[in-house]
XYZ file of C-alpha atoms in Angstrom:
207
model
C -14.440 9.729 -0.825
C -11.364 11.133 -2.533
C -10.166 14.711 -2.648
C -9.931 15.141 -6.415
C -7.128 17.696 -6.008
C -4.757 15.229 -4.343
C -3.774 11.826 -5.688
C -4.329 8.775 -3.478
C -1.966 5.818 -3.107
C -3.826 2.612 -2.207
C -1.812 -0.236 -0.702
C -1.875 -3.446 1.310
C 1.168 -4.430 3.381
C 1.088 -7.985 2.081
C 1.693 -6.977 -1.528
C 5.330 -6.992 -2.693
C 4.404 -4.854 -5.693
C 2.900 -2.339 -3.258
C 6.193 -2.458 -1.340
C 8.116 -1.605 -4.500
C 5.725 1.276 -5.149
C 5.756 2.520 -1.551
C 9.524 2.906 -1.643
C 9.288 5.159 -4.718
C 5.906 6.861 -4.931
C 6.605 10.044 -2.965
C 9.895 10.627 -4.785
C 8.306 10.036 -8.202
C 5.633 12.635 -7.478
C 8.239 15.072 -6.167
C 10.273 14.654 -9.357
C 7.177 15.762 -11.252
C 6.801 18.837 -9.069
C 3.849 17.578 -7.073
C 3.046 16.926 -3.440
C 3.105 13.291 -2.325
C -0.172 11.400 -2.633
C -2.344 10.547 0.331
C -1.483 7.031 1.528
C -4.672 5.034 2.053
C -4.530 1.480 3.487
C -7.059 -1.010 2.141
C -7.551 -4.752 2.506
C -6.582 -6.508 -0.702
C -8.496 -9.612 0.348
C -11.665 -7.517 0.380
C -11.059 -6.473 -3.218
C -10.365 -10.086 -4.197
C -13.692 -11.127 -2.706
C -15.599 -8.272 -4.314
C -14.178 -8.749 -7.801
C -13.856 -12.544 -7.776
C -10.071 -12.570 -7.997
C -7.156 -14.203 -6.176
C -3.492 -13.383 -5.674
C -1.098 -14.180 -8.507
C 1.030 -15.822 -5.816
C -1.595 -18.560 -5.474
C -1.471 -19.358 -9.180
C 0.845 -20.978 -11.725
C 2.793 -17.739 -12.215
C 3.974 -17.615 -8.602
C 7.669 -18.397 -9.167
C 7.928 -16.168 -12.233
C 6.229 -13.325 -10.343
C 8.580 -13.643 -7.386
C 11.623 -13.534 -9.652
C 10.250 -10.413 -11.376
C 9.795 -8.654 -8.031
C 13.336 -9.575 -7.043
C 14.567 -8.155 -10.355
C 12.686 -4.887 -9.908
C 13.964 -4.450 -6.353
C 17.511 -4.736 -7.703
C 16.797 -2.210 -10.472
C 15.311 0.241 -7.938
C 18.327 -0.063 -5.653
C 16.353 -1.716 -2.847
C 17.668 -4.478 -0.574
C 17.309 -8.026 -1.911
C 13.818 -9.390 -1.305
C 13.627 -11.682 1.716
C 10.294 -13.452 1.334
C 8.203 -13.782 4.511
C 6.506 -17.062 5.296
C 3.695 -17.604 4.710
C 3.417 -15.738 1.440
C 0.953 -14.394 0.580
C 0.001 -13.558 4.164
C -3.252 -12.685 5.889
C -2.777 -8.954 6.457
C -5.958 -8.171 8.403
C -4.172 -7.246 11.647
C -1.402 -5.370 9.831
C -3.912 -3.358 7.815
C -5.891 -2.447 10.916
C -2.588 -1.232 12.337
C -1.953 0.826 9.189
C -5.449 2.271 9.470
C -4.741 3.399 13.017
C -1.365 4.799 11.953
C -3.155 6.883 9.323
C -5.601 8.162 11.943
C -2.717 9.538 14.005
C -0.732 10.934 11.074
C 1.896 8.170 10.852
C 0.669 6.282 7.794
C 3.823 6.690 5.713
C 6.304 6.046 8.526
C 4.484 2.972 9.850
C 3.720 1.511 6.446
C 7.293 1.824 5.195
C 8.555 0.242 8.420
C 6.084 -2.625 8.059
C 6.830 -3.155 4.363
C 10.548 -3.358 5.205
C 9.867 -5.820 8.023
C 8.046 -8.015 5.516
C 10.106 -7.822 2.335
C 13.569 -6.653 3.397
C 13.748 -8.597 6.670
C 11.451 -11.518 5.785
C 9.269 -11.145 8.884
C 5.703 -12.441 8.918
C 3.173 -9.621 9.428
C 0.529 -12.113 10.528
C 2.599 -12.201 13.747
C 1.456 -9.249 15.860
C 4.926 -8.894 17.378
C 6.314 -7.981 13.959
C 3.568 -5.409 13.475
C 4.527 -3.930 16.852
C 8.173 -3.731 15.746
C 7.040 -1.545 12.858
C 4.943 0.525 15.251
C 7.922 1.129 17.513
C 10.114 2.032 14.522
C 7.572 4.686 13.533
C 7.247 6.111 17.061
C 3.859 4.548 17.777
C 3.481 3.048 21.230
C 2.979 -0.742 21.002
C 0.328 -0.711 23.735
C -1.681 1.936 21.890
C -1.351 -0.071 18.692
C -2.552 -3.269 20.369
C -5.622 -1.454 21.668
C -6.296 0.194 18.312
C -6.313 -2.977 16.217
C -9.145 -4.321 18.392
C -11.178 -1.114 18.215
C -14.492 -1.350 16.349
C -13.982 2.077 14.789
C -10.659 1.019 13.255
C -12.165 -2.205 11.902
C -15.079 -0.239 10.435
C -12.798 2.364 8.854
C -10.707 -0.291 7.120
C -13.818 -2.029 5.825
C -15.384 1.205 4.566
C -12.134 2.435 3.003
C -11.745 -0.848 1.129
C -15.331 -0.711 -0.089
C -14.863 2.906 -1.119
C -11.722 2.055 -3.064
C -13.646 -0.587 -4.995
C -16.362 1.959 -5.741
C -13.692 4.241 -7.219
C -12.526 1.512 -9.591
C -9.579 0.164 -7.593
C -9.304 -3.576 -8.329
C -5.863 -4.239 -6.825
C -2.750 -2.723 -5.300
C -0.665 -0.740 -5.681
C -3.036 1.758 -7.269
C -2.835 5.524 -7.541
C -5.984 7.547 -8.071
C -5.508 10.820 -9.960
C -8.798 12.616 -10.402
C -11.102 9.803 -11.501
C -8.363 7.763 -13.198
C -6.849 4.689 -11.539
C -3.247 3.688 -12.279
C -2.821 0.074 -11.166
C 0.683 -1.310 -10.811
C 4.137 -0.473 -9.520
C 5.169 0.220 -13.116
C 2.566 2.984 -13.553
C 3.772 5.422 -10.888
C 5.513 7.655 -13.418
C 2.385 7.783 -15.570
C 0.253 8.673 -12.546
C 2.652 11.426 -11.477
C 2.774 12.854 -15.006
C -1.022 12.880 -15.182
C -1.183 14.698 -11.849
C 1.302 17.265 -13.198
C -0.828 17.748 -16.318
C -3.898 18.306 -14.153
C -2.062 20.946 -12.120
C -0.970 22.754 -15.274
C -4.536 22.666 -16.546
C -5.840 24.109 -13.298
C -3.275 26.927 -13.455
C -4.243 27.696 -17.044
C -7.882 28.058 -16.020
C -7.177 30.295 -13.030
């Protein structure tokens, strides 16, 4: 499923930790001399179901977790977090939209726009209108997006990509796959990028 020569960034638009990672991941890899990873949308709820887990935001650590995300956003120089309601959301429609955006080569632009709608502007991505705002911001026609999120092929791709991520050892988001190693967490981007750099140096040494 994965091209072992290029890292993969797995994300779900409902995850604030994935938002923090999305704002930094390409730059972190560039700082380590590498190309940006492939952005691959998956449905976090599918991973929860497969691995018998639930969101931290539904547990006793919810308030503490939200404060930690707000702290990290400040450290990273991002806008203050504006929490969408409900949180955590049902991201099925948004992730179908991200899947279509990837199909047409707009995965990064759409996903960043959608993440910012959710966590910088506090807009609910379970509302299709807010998903369409992100589509328009990333130069995707809203009518084409509306048609795409109902398309069986898009639904199937999202399902298969999520299942494939689980097969690769991805248990949550954000995760970066480098070779066969999974780096899970916004705080592991630097480690993932350094590992990718080490792999490149090793490949050069062998050639």
